[in-house]
Tab-separated table of C-alpha atoms and ligand atoms in Angstrom:
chain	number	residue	atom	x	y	z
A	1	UNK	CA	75.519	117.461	175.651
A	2	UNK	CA	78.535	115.444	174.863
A	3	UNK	CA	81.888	115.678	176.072
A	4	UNK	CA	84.210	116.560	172.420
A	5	UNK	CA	87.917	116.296	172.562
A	6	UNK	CA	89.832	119.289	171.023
A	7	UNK	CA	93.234	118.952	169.889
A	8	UNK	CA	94.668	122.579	170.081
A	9	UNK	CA	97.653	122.979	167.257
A	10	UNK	CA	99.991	126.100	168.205
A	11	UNK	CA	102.067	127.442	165.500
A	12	UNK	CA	104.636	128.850	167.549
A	13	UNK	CA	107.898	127.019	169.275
A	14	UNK	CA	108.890	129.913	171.621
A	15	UNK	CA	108.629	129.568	175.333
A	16	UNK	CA	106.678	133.240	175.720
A	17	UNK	CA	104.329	132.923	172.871
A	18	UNK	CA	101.297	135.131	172.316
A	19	UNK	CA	99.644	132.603	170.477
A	20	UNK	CA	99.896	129.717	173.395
A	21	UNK	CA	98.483	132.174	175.572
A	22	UNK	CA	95.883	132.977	173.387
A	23	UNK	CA	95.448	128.987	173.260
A	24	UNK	CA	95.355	128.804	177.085
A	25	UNK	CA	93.223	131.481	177.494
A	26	UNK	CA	90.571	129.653	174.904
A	27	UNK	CA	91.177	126.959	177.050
A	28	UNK	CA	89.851	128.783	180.120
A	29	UNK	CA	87.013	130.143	178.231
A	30	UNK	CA	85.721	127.109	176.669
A	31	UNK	CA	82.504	125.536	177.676
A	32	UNK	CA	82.259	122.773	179.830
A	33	UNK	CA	81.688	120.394	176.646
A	34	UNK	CA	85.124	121.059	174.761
A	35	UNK	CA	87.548	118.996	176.742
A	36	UNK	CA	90.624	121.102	174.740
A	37	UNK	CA	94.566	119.519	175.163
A	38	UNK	CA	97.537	121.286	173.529
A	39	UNK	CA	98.903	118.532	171.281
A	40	UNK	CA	103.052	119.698	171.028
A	41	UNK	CA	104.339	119.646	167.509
A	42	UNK	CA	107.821	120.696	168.269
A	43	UNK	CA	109.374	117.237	168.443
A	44	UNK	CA	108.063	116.235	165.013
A	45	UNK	CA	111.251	116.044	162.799
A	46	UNK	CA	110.652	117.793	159.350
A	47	UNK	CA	108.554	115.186	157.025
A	48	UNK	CA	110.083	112.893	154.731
A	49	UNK	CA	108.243	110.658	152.169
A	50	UNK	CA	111.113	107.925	152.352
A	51	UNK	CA	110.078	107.456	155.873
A	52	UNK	CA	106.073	106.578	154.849
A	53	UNK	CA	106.557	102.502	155.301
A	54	UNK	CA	109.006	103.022	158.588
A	55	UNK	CA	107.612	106.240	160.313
A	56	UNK	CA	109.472	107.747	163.543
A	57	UNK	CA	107.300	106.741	166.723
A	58	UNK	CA	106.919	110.514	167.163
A	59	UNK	CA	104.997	111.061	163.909
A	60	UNK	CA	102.839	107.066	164.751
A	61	UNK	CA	101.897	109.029	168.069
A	62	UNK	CA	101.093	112.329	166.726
A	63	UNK	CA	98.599	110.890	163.901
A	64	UNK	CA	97.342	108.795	166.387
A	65	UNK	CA	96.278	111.425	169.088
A	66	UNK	CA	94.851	113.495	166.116
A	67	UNK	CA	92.609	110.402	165.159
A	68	UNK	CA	91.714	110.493	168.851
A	69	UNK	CA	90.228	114.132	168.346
A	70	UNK	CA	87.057	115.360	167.365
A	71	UNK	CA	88.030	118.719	166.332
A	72	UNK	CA	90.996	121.277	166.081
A	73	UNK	CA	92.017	124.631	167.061
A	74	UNK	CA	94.829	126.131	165.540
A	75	UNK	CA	96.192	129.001	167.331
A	76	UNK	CA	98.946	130.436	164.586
A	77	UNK	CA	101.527	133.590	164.217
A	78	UNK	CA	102.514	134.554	161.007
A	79	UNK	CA	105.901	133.951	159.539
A	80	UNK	CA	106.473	136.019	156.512
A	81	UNK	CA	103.172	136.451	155.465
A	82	UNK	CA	102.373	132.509	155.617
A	83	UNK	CA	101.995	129.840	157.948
A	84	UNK	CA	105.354	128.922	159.952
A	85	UNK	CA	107.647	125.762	158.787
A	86	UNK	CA	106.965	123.886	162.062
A	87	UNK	CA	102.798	124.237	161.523
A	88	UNK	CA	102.933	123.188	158.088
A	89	UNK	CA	105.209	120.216	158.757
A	90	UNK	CA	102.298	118.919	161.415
A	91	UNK	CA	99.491	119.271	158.613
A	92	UNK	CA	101.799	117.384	155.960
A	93	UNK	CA	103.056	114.909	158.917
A	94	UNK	CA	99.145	114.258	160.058
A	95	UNK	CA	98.319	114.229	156.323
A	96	UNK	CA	100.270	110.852	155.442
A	97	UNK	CA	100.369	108.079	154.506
A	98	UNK	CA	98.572	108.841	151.522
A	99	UNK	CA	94.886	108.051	151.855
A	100	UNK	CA	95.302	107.818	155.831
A	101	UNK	CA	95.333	111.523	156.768
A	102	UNK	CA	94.475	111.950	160.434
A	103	UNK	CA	93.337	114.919	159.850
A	104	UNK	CA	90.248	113.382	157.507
A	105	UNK	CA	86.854	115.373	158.388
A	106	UNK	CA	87.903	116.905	161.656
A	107	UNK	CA	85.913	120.356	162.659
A	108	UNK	CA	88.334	122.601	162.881
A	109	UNK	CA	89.024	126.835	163.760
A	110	UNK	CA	91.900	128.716	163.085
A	111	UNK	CA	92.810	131.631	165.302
A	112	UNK	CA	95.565	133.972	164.198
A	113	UNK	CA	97.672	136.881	166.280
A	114	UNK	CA	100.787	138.946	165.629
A	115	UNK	CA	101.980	142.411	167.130
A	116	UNK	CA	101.202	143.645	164.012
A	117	UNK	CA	98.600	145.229	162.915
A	118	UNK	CA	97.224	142.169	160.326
A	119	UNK	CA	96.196	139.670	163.057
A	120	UNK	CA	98.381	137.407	161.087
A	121	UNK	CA	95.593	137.737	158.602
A	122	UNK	CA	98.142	136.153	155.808
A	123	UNK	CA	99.221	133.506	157.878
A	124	UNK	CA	94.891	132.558	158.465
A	125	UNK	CA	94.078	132.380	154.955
A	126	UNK	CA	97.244	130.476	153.670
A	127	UNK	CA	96.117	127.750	156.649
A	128	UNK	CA	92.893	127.709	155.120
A	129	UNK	CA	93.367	126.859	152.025
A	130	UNK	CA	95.492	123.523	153.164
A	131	UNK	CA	92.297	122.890	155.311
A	132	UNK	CA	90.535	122.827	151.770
A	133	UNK	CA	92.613	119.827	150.894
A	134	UNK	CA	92.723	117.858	154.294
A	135	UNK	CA	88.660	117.378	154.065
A	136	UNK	CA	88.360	119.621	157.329
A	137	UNK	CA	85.190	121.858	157.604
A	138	UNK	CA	86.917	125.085	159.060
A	139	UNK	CA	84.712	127.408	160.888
A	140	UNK	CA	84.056	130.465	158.603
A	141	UNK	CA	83.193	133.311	160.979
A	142	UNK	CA	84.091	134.517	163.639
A	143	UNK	CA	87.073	135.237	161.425
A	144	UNK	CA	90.030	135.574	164.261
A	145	UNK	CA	92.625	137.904	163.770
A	146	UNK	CA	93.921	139.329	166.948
A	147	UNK	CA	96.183	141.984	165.969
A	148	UNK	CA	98.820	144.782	168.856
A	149	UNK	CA	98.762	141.296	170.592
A	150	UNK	CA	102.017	142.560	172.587
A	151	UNK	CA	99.741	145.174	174.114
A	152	UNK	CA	96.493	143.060	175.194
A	153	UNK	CA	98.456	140.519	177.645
A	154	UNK	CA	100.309	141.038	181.212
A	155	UNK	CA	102.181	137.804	181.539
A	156	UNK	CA	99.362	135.144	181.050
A	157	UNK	CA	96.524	137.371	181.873
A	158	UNK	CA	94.547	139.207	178.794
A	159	UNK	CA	93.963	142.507	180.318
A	160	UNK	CA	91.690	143.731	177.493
A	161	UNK	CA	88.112	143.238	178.187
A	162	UNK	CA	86.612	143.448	174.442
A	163	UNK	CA	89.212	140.837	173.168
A	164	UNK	CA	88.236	138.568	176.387
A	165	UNK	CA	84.670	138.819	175.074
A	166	UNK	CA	85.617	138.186	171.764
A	167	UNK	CA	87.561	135.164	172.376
A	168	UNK	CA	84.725	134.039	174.131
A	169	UNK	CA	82.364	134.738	171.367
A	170	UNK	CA	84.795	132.652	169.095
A	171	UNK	CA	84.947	129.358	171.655
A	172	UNK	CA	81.179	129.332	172.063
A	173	UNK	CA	80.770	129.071	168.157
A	174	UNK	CA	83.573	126.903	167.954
A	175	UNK	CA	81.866	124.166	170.231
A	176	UNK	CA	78.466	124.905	167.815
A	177	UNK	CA	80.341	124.452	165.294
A	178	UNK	CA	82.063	120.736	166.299
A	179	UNK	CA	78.953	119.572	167.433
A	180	UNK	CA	77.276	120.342	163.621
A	181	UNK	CA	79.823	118.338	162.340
A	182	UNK	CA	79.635	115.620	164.619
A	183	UNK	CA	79.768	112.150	163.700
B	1	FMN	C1	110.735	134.467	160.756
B	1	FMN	C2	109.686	135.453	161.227
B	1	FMN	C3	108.830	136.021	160.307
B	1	FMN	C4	107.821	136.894	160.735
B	1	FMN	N1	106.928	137.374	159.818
B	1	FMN	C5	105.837	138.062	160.251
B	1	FMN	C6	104.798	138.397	159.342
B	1	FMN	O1	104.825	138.090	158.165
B	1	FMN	N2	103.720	139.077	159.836
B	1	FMN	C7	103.621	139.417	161.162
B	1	FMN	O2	102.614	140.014	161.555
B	1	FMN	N3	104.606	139.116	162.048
B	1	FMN	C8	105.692	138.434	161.621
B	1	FMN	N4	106.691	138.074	162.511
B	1	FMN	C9	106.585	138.514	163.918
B	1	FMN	C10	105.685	137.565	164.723
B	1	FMN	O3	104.347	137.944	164.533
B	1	FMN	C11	106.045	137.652	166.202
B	1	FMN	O4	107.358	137.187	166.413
B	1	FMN	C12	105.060	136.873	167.059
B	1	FMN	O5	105.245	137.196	168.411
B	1	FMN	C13	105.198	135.373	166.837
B	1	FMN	O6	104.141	134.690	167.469
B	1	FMN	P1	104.332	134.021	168.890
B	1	FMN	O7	104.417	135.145	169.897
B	1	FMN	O8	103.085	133.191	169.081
B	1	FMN	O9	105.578	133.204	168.865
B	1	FMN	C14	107.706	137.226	162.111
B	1	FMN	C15	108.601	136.649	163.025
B	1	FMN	C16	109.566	135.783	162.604
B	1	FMN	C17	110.499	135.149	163.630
């Protein structure tokens, strides 16, 4: 089977975030034919339309290693019941310039977790309908909302058996589902 190349979008800036490890341990889990890379979004600067003819090199970069990609996993906490700032500034950032979106057709999965007891469910569903718009087939079930997330890690290591099996329930139909949408 063919090798795919994942990008792997993490909605969360902070050094000891539950949703990187969750990322990582996707990472681990995935089969051999997902070659998965966290693409950073942190250094993006918040998106400006004057900038669309003169773009920082940052954003150039960014578009261009999405382009590179074959499908995405986003791995998202939820801020106030949505989608946090620096998440939605990739999608918009990827989006432009108008008719160029990197994001164009890409397979994609969204994974959500939170300490709370919603999995971040709000956070899922307001992703999803921007996915709508960008033209990217997101993967409809497993639905992924991994909620006590404070209570199913010990440092990097997820401790909880059910949620490992899970996770790897949701990477093995995530690498079904790039490979249906496959150019
Ligand atoms: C500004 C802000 C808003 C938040 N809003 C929510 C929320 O709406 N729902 C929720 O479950 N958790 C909310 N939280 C708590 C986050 O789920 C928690 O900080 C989580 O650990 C963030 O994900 P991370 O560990 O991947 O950084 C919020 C946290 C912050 C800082």
């Amino acid at each position: 089977m063919a090798t795919r190349k994942i990008a792997v979008i993490i909605g969360s800036l902070r050094k000891e975030s539950f949703n990187r490890r969750v990322a990582k341990t996707l990472m681990l889990l995935a089969p051999t034919q997902l070659d998965m890379e966290i693409i950073e979004i942190g250094q993006l600067a918040m998106y400006n339309q004057d900038d669309d003819d003169s773009p920082p090199p940052t954003y150039t970069e960014f578009r261009e290693r999405i382009r590179a990609v074959d499908g995405v996993l986003f791995c998202t906490p939820e801020y106030n019941r949505s989608v946090p700032a620096v998440l939605k500034n990739a999608i918009d950032v990827g989006s432009r310039p108008y008719g160029a979106s990197a994001w164009n057709g890409k397979p994609c999965a969204v994974i959500s977790a939170s300490p709370g007891a919603s999995g971040a469910f709000g956070a899922n569903h307001h992703l999803r309908q921007s996915l709508v718009f960008l033209n990217m087939p997101a993967m409809p079930q497993p639905e992924a909302y991994i909620s006590n997330i404070g209570k199913l890690y010990s440092g990097d290591d997820l401790t909880e058996d059910s949620t490992k099996q899970f996770l790897q329930n949701f990477i093995d139909s995530f690498a079904t589902w790039v490979e249906r949408h496959a150019d």
